Short mmCIF file of C-alpha atoms in Angstrom, two decimals:
data_model
loop_
_atom_site.label_atom_id
_atom_site.label_comp_id
_atom_site.label_asym_id
_atom_site.label_seq_id
_atom_site.Cartn_x
_atom_site.Cartn_y
_atom_site.Cartn_z
CA MET A 1 20.69 -19.82 13.47
CA SER A 2 20.25 -18.48 9.97
CA THR A 3 22.20 -18.68 6.76
CA LEU A 4 21.75 -16.31 3.83
CA ARG A 5 22.76 -17.78 0.47
CA ILE A 6 23.14 -15.49 -2.53
CA ASN A 7 23.28 -16.94 -6.05
CA ASP A 8 24.09 -14.81 -9.12
CA LEU A 9 22.59 -11.69 -7.59
CA ALA A 10 22.80 -8.85 -10.12
CA VAL A 11 21.52 -5.28 -9.99
CA LEU A 12 21.80 -2.78 -12.83
CA ASP A 13 25.39 -3.03 -14.13
CA ILE A 14 26.86 -4.99 -11.22
CA GLN A 15 28.20 -8.40 -12.26
CA PRO A 16 26.31 -11.37 -10.83
CA ALA A 17 27.61 -12.15 -7.36
CA SER A 18 27.39 -15.33 -5.32
CA PHE A 19 28.29 -15.67 -1.67
CA THR A 20 26.98 -17.09 1.55
CA LEU A 21 26.61 -15.44 4.93
CA GLN A 22 26.96 -18.19 7.53
CA ALA A 23 25.07 -18.10 10.81
CA GLY A 24 26.75 -15.78 13.28
CA GLU A 25 29.50 -14.59 10.96
CA CYS A 26 30.27 -10.95 10.26
CA VAL A 27 31.39 -10.19 6.73
CA GLY A 28 32.81 -6.80 5.74
CA LEU A 29 31.99 -5.16 2.43
CA SER A 30 34.14 -2.34 1.11
CA GLY A 31 34.86 -0.63 -2.17
CA PRO A 32 34.96 2.80 -3.78
CA SER A 33 31.95 5.09 -3.45
CA GLY A 34 29.35 4.73 -6.17
CA GLU A 35 30.36 1.15 -6.98
CA GLY A 36 26.97 -0.16 -5.88
CA LYS A 37 27.48 -1.52 -2.37
CA SER A 38 24.23 0.06 -1.25
CA LEU A 39 22.44 -1.27 -4.33
CA LEU A 40 23.61 -4.78 -3.49
CA LEU A 41 22.29 -4.49 0.07
CA ARG A 42 18.99 -3.03 -1.11
CA ALA A 43 18.61 -5.90 -3.55
CA MET A 44 19.27 -8.40 -0.76
CA ALA A 45 16.45 -6.79 1.22
CA ASP A 46 14.33 -7.07 -1.96
CA LEU A 47 13.80 -3.31 -2.03
CA ILE A 48 14.84 -3.00 -5.67
CA PRO A 49 14.41 -5.30 -8.69
CA HIS A 50 17.28 -7.73 -9.19
CA SER A 51 18.07 -10.99 -10.85
CA GLY A 52 19.43 -14.11 -9.18
CA LYS A 53 18.29 -16.01 -6.14
CA ILE A 54 18.46 -15.34 -2.43
CA HIS A 55 17.73 -18.06 0.10
CA LEU A 56 17.30 -17.63 3.83
CA ASP A 57 17.68 -21.02 5.51
CA GLY A 58 16.75 -22.64 2.23
CA GLU A 59 13.63 -20.52 1.73
CA ASP A 60 13.45 -18.63 -1.56
CA CYS A 61 13.01 -14.87 -1.19
CA ASP A 62 10.50 -14.88 -4.05
CA HIS A 63 8.23 -17.23 -2.13
CA ILE A 64 8.08 -15.20 1.06
CA ASN A 65 5.80 -12.21 1.61
CA PRO A 66 8.06 -9.20 0.90
CA ALA A 67 7.26 -7.38 4.14
CA GLN A 68 8.05 -10.52 6.09
CA TRP A 69 11.30 -10.99 4.16
CA ARG A 70 12.38 -7.47 5.07
CA ARG A 71 11.58 -8.03 8.72
CA ARG A 72 13.78 -11.14 8.64
CA VAL A 73 16.55 -9.65 6.50
CA GLY A 74 16.98 -6.34 8.29
CA LEU A 75 18.58 -3.55 6.27
CA LEU A 76 20.01 -0.48 7.97
CA LEU A 77 20.04 2.35 5.42
CA PRO A 78 22.95 4.80 5.57
CA GLU A 79 20.71 7.77 6.29
CA SER A 80 17.96 7.43 8.85
CA HIS A 81 14.48 8.66 8.01
CA TRP A 82 11.53 9.18 10.35
CA TRP A 83 7.84 9.64 9.75
CA SER A 84 6.31 10.36 13.15
CA ASP A 85 7.14 13.08 15.67
CA ARG A 86 7.97 10.83 18.60
CA VAL A 87 10.90 8.41 18.67
CA GLY A 88 8.81 5.66 20.26
CA ASP A 89 6.26 5.62 17.42
CA HIS A 90 8.89 4.12 15.13
CA PHE A 91 9.57 1.09 17.29
CA SER A 92 7.65 -2.13 16.84
CA ARG A 93 8.65 -3.22 20.33
CA PRO A 94 10.38 -0.85 22.76
CA ASP A 95 13.34 -2.62 24.38
CA ARG A 96 14.64 -0.80 27.44
CA ASP A 97 17.80 -2.85 27.88
CA MET A 98 18.98 -2.39 24.34
CA VAL A 99 18.65 1.42 24.37
CA GLY A 100 20.80 1.43 27.48
CA VAL A 101 23.66 -0.21 25.63
CA LEU A 102 23.80 2.74 23.23
CA GLY A 103 23.81 5.31 26.02
CA PHE A 104 20.11 6.20 26.11
CA ASN A 105 17.57 5.62 28.85
CA GLU A 106 13.95 4.71 28.35
CA ALA A 107 12.89 8.38 28.24
CA VAL A 108 14.27 8.34 24.71
CA PHE A 109 11.00 6.83 23.44
CA GLY A 110 9.25 10.10 24.30
CA TRP A 111 11.80 12.32 22.56
CA GLN A 112 10.94 14.46 19.57
CA ILE A 113 12.71 13.32 16.40
CA SER A 114 13.21 16.92 15.34
CA ARG A 115 15.38 17.53 18.39
CA CYS A 116 17.72 14.59 17.87
CA SER A 117 21.21 15.10 16.48
CA SER A 118 22.27 13.14 13.40
CA GLY A 119 24.42 10.87 15.56
CA GLU A 120 21.51 10.17 17.92
CA LYS A 121 19.28 9.43 14.96
CA GLN A 122 21.81 7.01 13.52
CA ARG A 123 22.00 5.08 16.78
CA LEU A 124 18.21 5.14 17.17
CA ALA A 125 17.83 3.82 13.63
CA LEU A 126 19.93 0.80 14.57
CA LEU A 127 17.85 0.23 17.70
CA ARG A 128 14.68 0.56 15.66
CA LEU A 129 15.93 -2.12 13.30
CA LEU A 130 17.06 -4.49 16.06
CA ALA A 131 13.66 -4.12 17.76
CA ASN A 132 12.25 -6.13 14.83
CA GLN A 133 14.65 -8.95 15.77
CA PRO A 134 15.85 -9.61 12.20
CA GLN A 135 17.55 -12.92 11.48
CA VAL A 136 20.12 -11.27 9.21
CA LEU A 137 21.68 -7.80 9.51
CA LEU A 138 22.66 -5.79 6.45
CA LEU A 139 24.38 -2.68 7.77
CA ASP A 140 25.14 0.17 5.40
CA GLU A 141 27.72 2.37 7.15
CA PRO A 142 26.15 2.06 10.59
CA THR A 143 28.69 4.34 12.30
CA ALA A 144 29.31 7.01 9.66
CA SER A 145 28.32 10.03 11.77
CA LEU A 146 29.29 8.80 15.24
CA ASP A 147 32.03 9.88 17.65
CA PRO A 148 34.62 7.22 18.66
CA ASP A 149 32.85 6.37 21.94
CA ASN A 150 29.61 5.65 20.19
CA VAL A 151 31.34 3.76 17.38
CA GLY A 152 32.60 1.43 20.11
CA ARG A 153 29.13 1.08 21.64
CA VAL A 154 27.51 0.32 18.30
CA GLU A 155 30.16 -2.26 17.44
CA ALA A 156 29.65 -3.89 20.82
CA LEU A 157 25.87 -3.95 20.45
CA ILE A 158 26.01 -5.56 17.02
CA GLU A 159 28.56 -8.08 18.29
CA LYS A 160 26.22 -8.93 21.15
CA TYR A 161 23.21 -9.27 18.85
CA ARG A 162 25.18 -11.41 16.41
CA HIS A 163 26.19 -13.81 19.18
CA GLU A 164 22.81 -14.00 20.88
CA HIS A 165 20.83 -14.55 17.68
CA LYS A 166 23.54 -16.32 15.70
CA ALA A 167 22.73 -13.78 13.03
CA PRO A 168 24.88 -13.32 9.94
CA VAL A 169 25.96 -9.70 9.47
CA LEU A 170 27.04 -7.93 6.29
CA TRP A 171 28.80 -4.70 7.23
CA VAL A 172 29.54 -1.94 4.72
CA SER A 173 32.24 0.49 5.81
CA HIS A 174 34.88 2.75 4.34
CA ASP A 175 37.08 2.26 7.40
CA PRO A 176 39.45 -0.72 6.92
CA ALA A 177 40.38 -0.63 10.60
CA GLN A 178 36.74 -1.03 11.60
CA LEU A 179 36.18 -3.93 9.23
CA GLY A 180 39.38 -5.49 10.59
CA ARG A 181 37.91 -5.23 14.09
CA VAL A 182 34.42 -6.52 13.42
CA ALA A 183 34.56 -8.82 10.37
CA SER A 184 35.97 -12.31 10.08
CA ARG A 185 36.28 -12.03 6.32
CA GLN A 186 35.85 -9.33 3.76
CA LEU A 187 34.29 -8.81 0.37
CA ARG A 188 35.25 -6.03 -1.98
CA LEU A 189 33.13 -4.50 -4.71
CA GLU A 190 35.34 -3.00 -7.37
CA ASP A 191 34.93 -2.53 -11.13
CA LYS A 192 31.36 -3.76 -10.71
CA GLN A 193 32.63 -7.13 -9.48
CA LEU A 194 32.43 -8.68 -6.07
CA GLN A 195 35.68 -10.26 -4.91
CA GLU A 196 36.98 -11.88 -1.78
CA PRO A 197 40.58 -10.62 -1.61
CA VAL A 198 41.96 -11.30 1.85
CA THR A 199 40.97 -13.10 4.98
CA CYS A 200 41.60 -11.18 8.13
CA ARG A 201 41.77 -12.10 11.78
CA MET B 1 -41.79 35.39 -13.75
CA GLN B 2 -40.86 35.20 -17.40
CA ILE B 3 -37.22 34.71 -18.34
CA ILE B 4 -35.75 37.90 -19.83
CA GLN B 5 -34.14 37.00 -23.13
CA LEU B 6 -30.66 38.35 -23.69
CA THR B 7 -29.93 40.00 -27.03
CA VAL B 8 -26.63 40.25 -28.86
CA GLN B 9 -26.42 43.87 -27.73
CA ASP B 10 -26.77 42.82 -24.09
CA LEU B 11 -23.86 40.39 -24.41
CA SER B 12 -21.80 42.95 -26.30
CA MET B 13 -22.12 45.34 -23.40
CA ALA B 14 -20.86 42.64 -21.05
CA ALA B 15 -18.05 41.96 -23.48
CA LEU B 16 -17.06 45.62 -23.17
CA LEU B 17 -16.17 44.92 -19.55
CA VAL B 18 -13.82 42.14 -20.64
CA LEU B 19 -12.25 44.45 -23.21
CA LEU B 20 -11.83 47.03 -20.44
CA LEU B 21 -10.03 44.41 -18.35
CA ALA B 22 -7.78 43.53 -21.28
CA GLY B 23 -7.00 47.24 -21.71
CA LEU B 24 -6.15 47.48 -18.04
CA SER B 25 -3.83 44.50 -18.39
CA PHE B 26 -2.12 46.25 -21.30
CA VAL B 27 -1.66 49.50 -19.38
CA MET B 28 -0.36 47.66 -16.33
CA ARG B 29 1.88 45.46 -18.48
CA LEU B 30 0.47 42.26 -17.02
CA GLN B 31 0.81 40.67 -20.48
CA LEU B 32 -2.48 38.93 -19.94
CA GLU B 33 -4.51 40.82 -22.56
CA ARG B 34 -3.97 38.24 -25.27
CA GLN B 35 -5.01 35.42 -22.95
CA ILE B 36 -8.03 37.35 -21.68
CA ILE B 37 -9.36 38.00 -25.17
CA LEU B 38 -8.60 34.52 -26.46
CA SER B 39 -10.27 32.92 -23.43
CA ALA B 40 -13.29 35.16 -23.82
CA ILE B 41 -13.59 34.12 -27.48
CA ARG B 42 -13.16 30.47 -26.48
CA THR B 43 -15.86 30.66 -23.86
CA THR B 44 -18.24 32.26 -26.38
CA ILE B 45 -17.65 29.70 -29.10
CA GLN B 46 -17.57 26.66 -26.79
CA LEU B 47 -20.73 27.65 -24.97
CA LEU B 48 -22.57 28.44 -28.20
CA LEU B 49 -21.57 25.07 -29.58
CA ILE B 50 -22.63 23.21 -26.46
CA GLY B 51 -25.89 25.17 -26.59
CA LEU B 52 -26.52 23.83 -30.07
CA VAL B 53 -25.55 20.31 -29.01
CA LEU B 54 -27.84 20.44 -25.99
CA LYS B 55 -30.65 21.83 -28.11
CA SER B 56 -30.55 18.84 -30.44
CA LEU B 57 -29.97 16.40 -27.55
CA PHE B 58 -33.02 17.72 -25.72
CA ALA B 59 -35.09 17.56 -28.88
CA GLY B 60 -34.27 13.90 -29.50
CA SER B 61 -33.78 12.47 -25.98
CA ASN B 62 -31.98 9.52 -27.55
CA LEU B 63 -30.04 7.32 -25.12
CA PHE B 64 -27.24 6.68 -27.61
CA TRP B 65 -26.47 10.36 -28.19
CA ILE B 66 -26.80 11.17 -24.52
CA SER B 67 -24.33 8.39 -23.65
CA LEU B 68 -21.95 9.59 -26.34
CA MET B 69 -22.10 13.08 -24.89
CA ALA B 70 -21.50 11.70 -21.40
CA PHE B 71 -18.42 9.78 -22.53
CA VAL B 72 -17.00 12.78 -24.35
CA MET B 73 -17.36 14.77 -21.15
CA LEU B 74 -15.67 11.97 -19.22
CA ALA B 75 -12.81 11.75 -21.72
CA VAL B 76 -12.12 15.47 -21.51
CA ALA B 77 -12.26 15.40 -17.71
CA GLY B 78 -9.81 12.47 -17.68
CA ARG B 79 -7.37 14.39 -19.81
CA GLU B 80 -7.67 17.40 -17.55
CA VAL B 81 -6.94 15.28 -14.47
CA MET B 82 -3.74 13.99 -16.05
CA GLN B 83 -2.58 17.41 -17.18
CA ARG B 84 -2.99 18.93 -13.75
CA GLN B 85 -0.46 16.51 -12.26
CA LYS B 86 3.22 17.25 -12.11
CA ARG B 87 4.21 13.59 -12.26
CA PRO B 88 1.31 11.50 -13.54
CA PHE B 89 1.72 7.77 -14.04
CA SER B 90 3.26 7.02 -17.41
CA GLY B 91 1.50 5.13 -20.14
CA TRP B 92 -2.19 4.29 -20.02
CA TRP B 93 -2.26 4.45 -16.27
CA GLY B 94 -1.77 8.21 -16.32
CA TYR B 95 -4.97 8.68 -18.25
CA GLY B 96 -6.87 5.62 -17.12
CA LEU B 97 -6.49 6.01 -13.38
CA GLY B 98 -8.33 9.32 -13.07
CA THR B 99 -10.81 8.49 -15.82
CA LEU B 100 -11.73 5.12 -14.37
CA SER B 101 -12.30 6.44 -10.87
CA MET B 102 -14.37 9.34 -12.19
CA PHE B 103 -16.36 6.97 -14.37
CA VAL B 104 -17.19 4.60 -11.54
CA SER B 105 -18.03 7.32 -9.07
CA SER B 106 -19.67 10.07 -11.15
CA PHE B 107 -21.72 7.78 -13.35
CA ALA B 108 -22.89 5.64 -10.46
CA THR B 109 -23.83 8.67 -8.37
CA ALA B 110 -25.54 10.47 -11.26
CA ILE B 111 -27.54 7.39 -12.26
CA PHE B 112 -28.52 6.84 -8.65
CA ALA B 113 -29.76 10.45 -8.43
CA LEU B 114 -31.72 10.13 -11.67
CA LEU B 115 -33.24 6.71 -11.00
CA VAL B 116 -33.84 6.71 -7.29
CA VAL B 117 -33.93 10.30 -6.08
CA ILE B 118 -35.38 12.47 -8.84
CA GLY B 119 -37.14 9.71 -10.75
CA THR B 120 -37.09 11.34 -14.18
CA GLN B 121 -39.06 9.78 -17.05
CA PRO B 122 -37.17 8.33 -18.88
CA TRP B 123 -34.34 8.10 -16.36
CA TYR B 124 -31.82 9.54 -18.83
CA LEU B 125 -33.93 12.63 -19.58
CA PRO B 126 -31.18 14.89 -20.99
CA GLN B 127 -32.43 18.10 -19.36
CA TYR B 128 -31.55 16.46 -16.05
CA SER B 129 -28.88 13.89 -16.81
CA ILE B 130 -26.42 16.05 -18.76
CA PRO B 131 -26.24 19.04 -16.39
CA LEU B 132 -26.16 16.69 -13.40
CA LEU B 133 -23.30 14.65 -14.83
CA GLY B 134 -21.52 17.84 -15.85
CA MET B 135 -21.59 19.20 -12.32
CA MET B 136 -20.52 15.83 -10.93
CA LEU B 137 -17.60 15.49 -13.33
CA GLY B 138 -16.44 19.07 -12.90
CA ASN B 139 -16.11 18.69 -9.15
CA THR B 140 -14.92 15.10 -9.16
CA MET B 141 -12.22 16.11 -11.60
CA ASN B 142 -10.93 18.69 -9.15
CA GLY B 143 -10.86 16.26 -6.27
CA VAL B 144 -9.19 13.44 -8.19
CA ALA B 145 -6.60 15.73 -9.78
CA LEU B 146 -5.69 17.29 -6.43
CA ALA B 147 -5.45 13.93 -4.69
CA LEU B 148 -3.41 12.20 -7.37
CA ASP B 149 -1.05 15.14 -7.75
CA ARG B 150 -0.49 15.14 -4.02
CA LEU B 151 -0.02 11.36 -3.94
CA THR B 152 2.57 11.15 -6.69
CA SER B 153 4.55 14.24 -5.74
CA SER B 154 4.62 13.29 -2.06
CA ALA B 155 5.76 9.77 -2.87
CA TRP B 156 8.43 11.29 -5.07
CA GLN B 157 9.66 13.64 -2.37
CA GLN B 158 9.39 11.15 0.46
CA ARG B 159 10.72 8.08 -1.27
CA ALA B 160 13.50 7.72 1.31
CA VAL B 161 10.91 7.62 4.09
CA ILE B 162 8.79 5.09 2.20
CA GLU B 163 11.78 2.84 1.56
CA THR B 164 12.83 3.10 5.18
CA ARG B 165 9.38 1.95 6.25
CA LEU B 166 9.50 -0.90 3.75
CA SER B 167 12.96 -1.90 4.93
CA LEU B 168 11.57 -2.15 8.46
CA GLY B 169 9.05 -4.70 7.25
CA GLN B 170 5.94 -2.58 6.78
CA GLU B 171 3.42 -3.58 4.13
CA TRP B 172 3.12 -1.18 1.19
CA SER B 173 -0.22 0.10 2.44
CA GLU B 174 1.29 0.99 5.79
CA ALA B 175 4.43 2.50 4.28
CA ILE B 176 2.35 4.94 2.22
CA ARG B 177 -0.50 5.40 4.69
CA ASP B 178 0.36 8.93 5.81
CA ILE B 179 0.79 10.07 2.22
CA SER B 180 -2.47 8.45 1.08
CA ARG B 181 -4.37 10.01 3.94
CA ASP B 182 -2.91 13.39 3.14
CA SER B 183 -3.86 13.02 -0.52
CA LEU B 184 -7.41 12.02 0.36
CA ARG B 185 -7.81 15.05 2.59
CA THR B 186 -6.40 17.31 -0.11
CA GLY B 187 -8.86 15.91 -2.65
CA MET B 188 -11.91 16.06 -0.41
CA LEU B 189 -11.46 19.28 1.54
CA PRO B 190 -12.53 21.73 -1.21
CA ILE B 191 -15.96 20.14 -1.60
CA ILE B 192 -16.40 19.76 2.16
CA ASN B 193 -15.59 23.45 2.54
CA ALA B 194 -17.98 24.28 -0.29
CA MET B 195 -20.78 22.42 1.50
CA ALA B 196 -20.05 24.29 4.71
CA ALA B 197 -19.94 27.70 3.01
CA ALA B 198 -22.89 27.19 0.66
CA GLY B 199 -25.57 29.82 1.07
CA ILE B 200 -23.56 31.99 3.42
CA VAL B 201 -20.44 32.86 1.50
CA SER B 202 -21.51 31.73 -1.93
CA LEU B 203 -24.77 31.23 -3.74
CA PRO B 204 -24.17 28.09 -5.79
CA GLY B 205 -24.40 28.58 -9.55
CA MET B 206 -27.07 26.03 -10.25
CA MET B 207 -29.46 27.43 -7.69
CA THR B 208 -28.81 30.93 -8.92
CA GLY B 209 -29.55 29.78 -12.46
CA GLN B 210 -32.84 28.18 -11.46
CA ILE B 211 -33.91 31.28 -9.59
CA LEU B 212 -32.99 33.48 -12.56
CA SER B 213 -35.13 31.32 -14.79
CA GLY B 214 -38.09 31.76 -12.51
CA ALA B 215 -38.09 28.74 -10.19
CA PRO B 216 -39.36 29.34 -6.65
CA PRO B 217 -36.31 29.79 -4.37
CA LEU B 218 -37.19 26.90 -2.08
CA GLU B 219 -37.50 24.48 -4.99
CA ALA B 220 -34.14 25.70 -6.29
CA VAL B 221 -32.65 25.25 -2.83
CA LYS B 222 -33.86 21.65 -2.63
CA TYR B 223 -32.21 20.86 -5.92
CA GLN B 224 -29.03 22.56 -4.79
CA ILE B 225 -28.95 20.47 -1.62
CA LEU B 226 -29.39 17.33 -3.68
CA ILE B 227 -26.59 18.40 -6.01
CA MET B 228 -24.30 19.25 -3.10
CA PHE B 229 -24.78 15.80 -1.59
CA MET B 230 -24.26 14.07 -4.92
CA ILE B 231 -21.15 16.10 -5.70
CA ALA B 232 -19.65 15.62 -2.25
CA SER B 233 -20.17 11.88 -2.18
CA GLY B 234 -19.19 11.43 -5.83
CA THR B 235 -16.00 13.41 -5.36
CA GLY B 236 -15.23 11.56 -2.16
CA PHE B 237 -15.70 8.09 -3.63
CA ALA B 238 -13.72 8.95 -6.77
CA THR B 239 -10.90 10.35 -4.67
CA VAL B 240 -10.81 7.21 -2.55
CA ILE B 241 -10.75 4.94 -5.61
CA ALA B 242 -8.08 6.98 -7.40
CA THR B 243 -5.87 7.30 -4.34
CA TRP B 244 -6.07 3.62 -3.51
CA LEU B 245 -5.36 2.49 -7.07
CA GLY B 246 -2.60 5.08 -7.43
CA ALA B 247 -0.96 4.09 -4.16
CA ARG B 248 -1.08 0.43 -5.17
CA ARG B 249 0.42 1.25 -8.54
CA LEU B 250 3.40 2.91 -6.82
CA PHE B 251 4.52 -0.54 -5.67
CA ASP B 252 5.28 -3.61 -7.74
CA ALA B 253 4.29 -7.20 -7.02
CA ARG B 254 7.17 -7.52 -4.52
CA GLN B 255 6.04 -4.33 -2.79
CA ARG B 256 9.01 -2.30 -3.96
CA LEU B 257 8.53 1.44 -4.42
CA SER B 258 8.36 1.78 -8.22
CA LEU B 259 8.75 5.46 -9.01
CA TYR B 260 9.85 4.60 -12.54
CA ARG B 261 6.15 4.19 -13.23
CA LEU B 262 5.71 7.95 -13.00
CA SER B 263 6.43 10.14 -15.99
CA ASN B 264 9.09 12.85 -15.59
CA SER B 265 10.66 10.54 -13.05
CA GLY B 266 14.11 10.27 -14.59
CA VAL B 267 14.44 6.89 -12.91
CA LYS B 268 15.65 3.93 -14.86
#
């Protein structure tokens, strides 16, 4: 059970934004490319300088060790990057059950990164993030290079994780249909301002 | 063996060879002739000047002037380290980082050699201290410049990887570990290779100089071994200090990758 409260968060030229991600809720974030959705997520993970306050369960981001904050507020970047040769070297804790949900078996931990397709890498990046068991998920286009079958698997896995951990999820996507499926409400970043236009579901 | 004094005519004959090279460059259209001649003139003037400086330093053996000379050498080496980097840190850090690490390492190692190993009287005897420090700085400069250049350009190229590692909750030191290690190896390998090749592939300059001036070969060799050890450890320590400080400087207090601290970064 975790709640992420954002107060007057501002990055570069984005207007200060305030919103709260309640425990176990999935919030969609959409908007034109280049508006700063990714910047907002990176600021929430404290990867870039920002103004405003972020509280996780009442704890101020500025008072928590940054590495620990980023383990708790897990950010999935839109492009996956890898630093070792083997897939397994990137996992803090190999979880056999979870890889199964995304259509891998445990042999995947021995695979060479250089042989993985971009879709495989995107799914593995999500698994790598979930292996840290973050309390909050910030997902930046988690299904951008996946085929429809795998989009379904990823959506199901995140749904499962959200329920089991009561984790709030912020989901960036350019696909309104997907956000309609997964999110209970939506935010929109347009003209450098964050708005809450419609409630779906 | 008496040292054979070189006359102006002797040097002029050697200079003919350089002129020949410049002529060759002209014929082959390498467009290097201007640079060759200018550099040859520079080396003549600079070395003559330093000869005069050393002559008066040796005559006086005054700690103040020797220290001044040492710090001038350090300042020039620091500038060289910065200029050899594609993306040095901006502001004072760009200059200070290399200079500080060279200062700590080269000066400490040189003073250790003078005080403890050689035991010169007085310890700052310029005939020993200035050449020793010069050799230390020259090599340390190479190591530090190579390591820092590698560190900053790798961080620049691999920023996405570093940020991914940070986003997965790694500490800054872990997120940049591979790059730091790579930079350290880059900075240290030349001197390690030089130690391994010394005597077989190359006859080190200092030893050669001592032998030319009449020292018994084995005495010259002992000094060369000492110098090799001092240079290798001095370069190594300076590279470690510079790489660690540089890596730390790449992250701010909240452990965010801060590439805007590099010059030529184009980052706001």
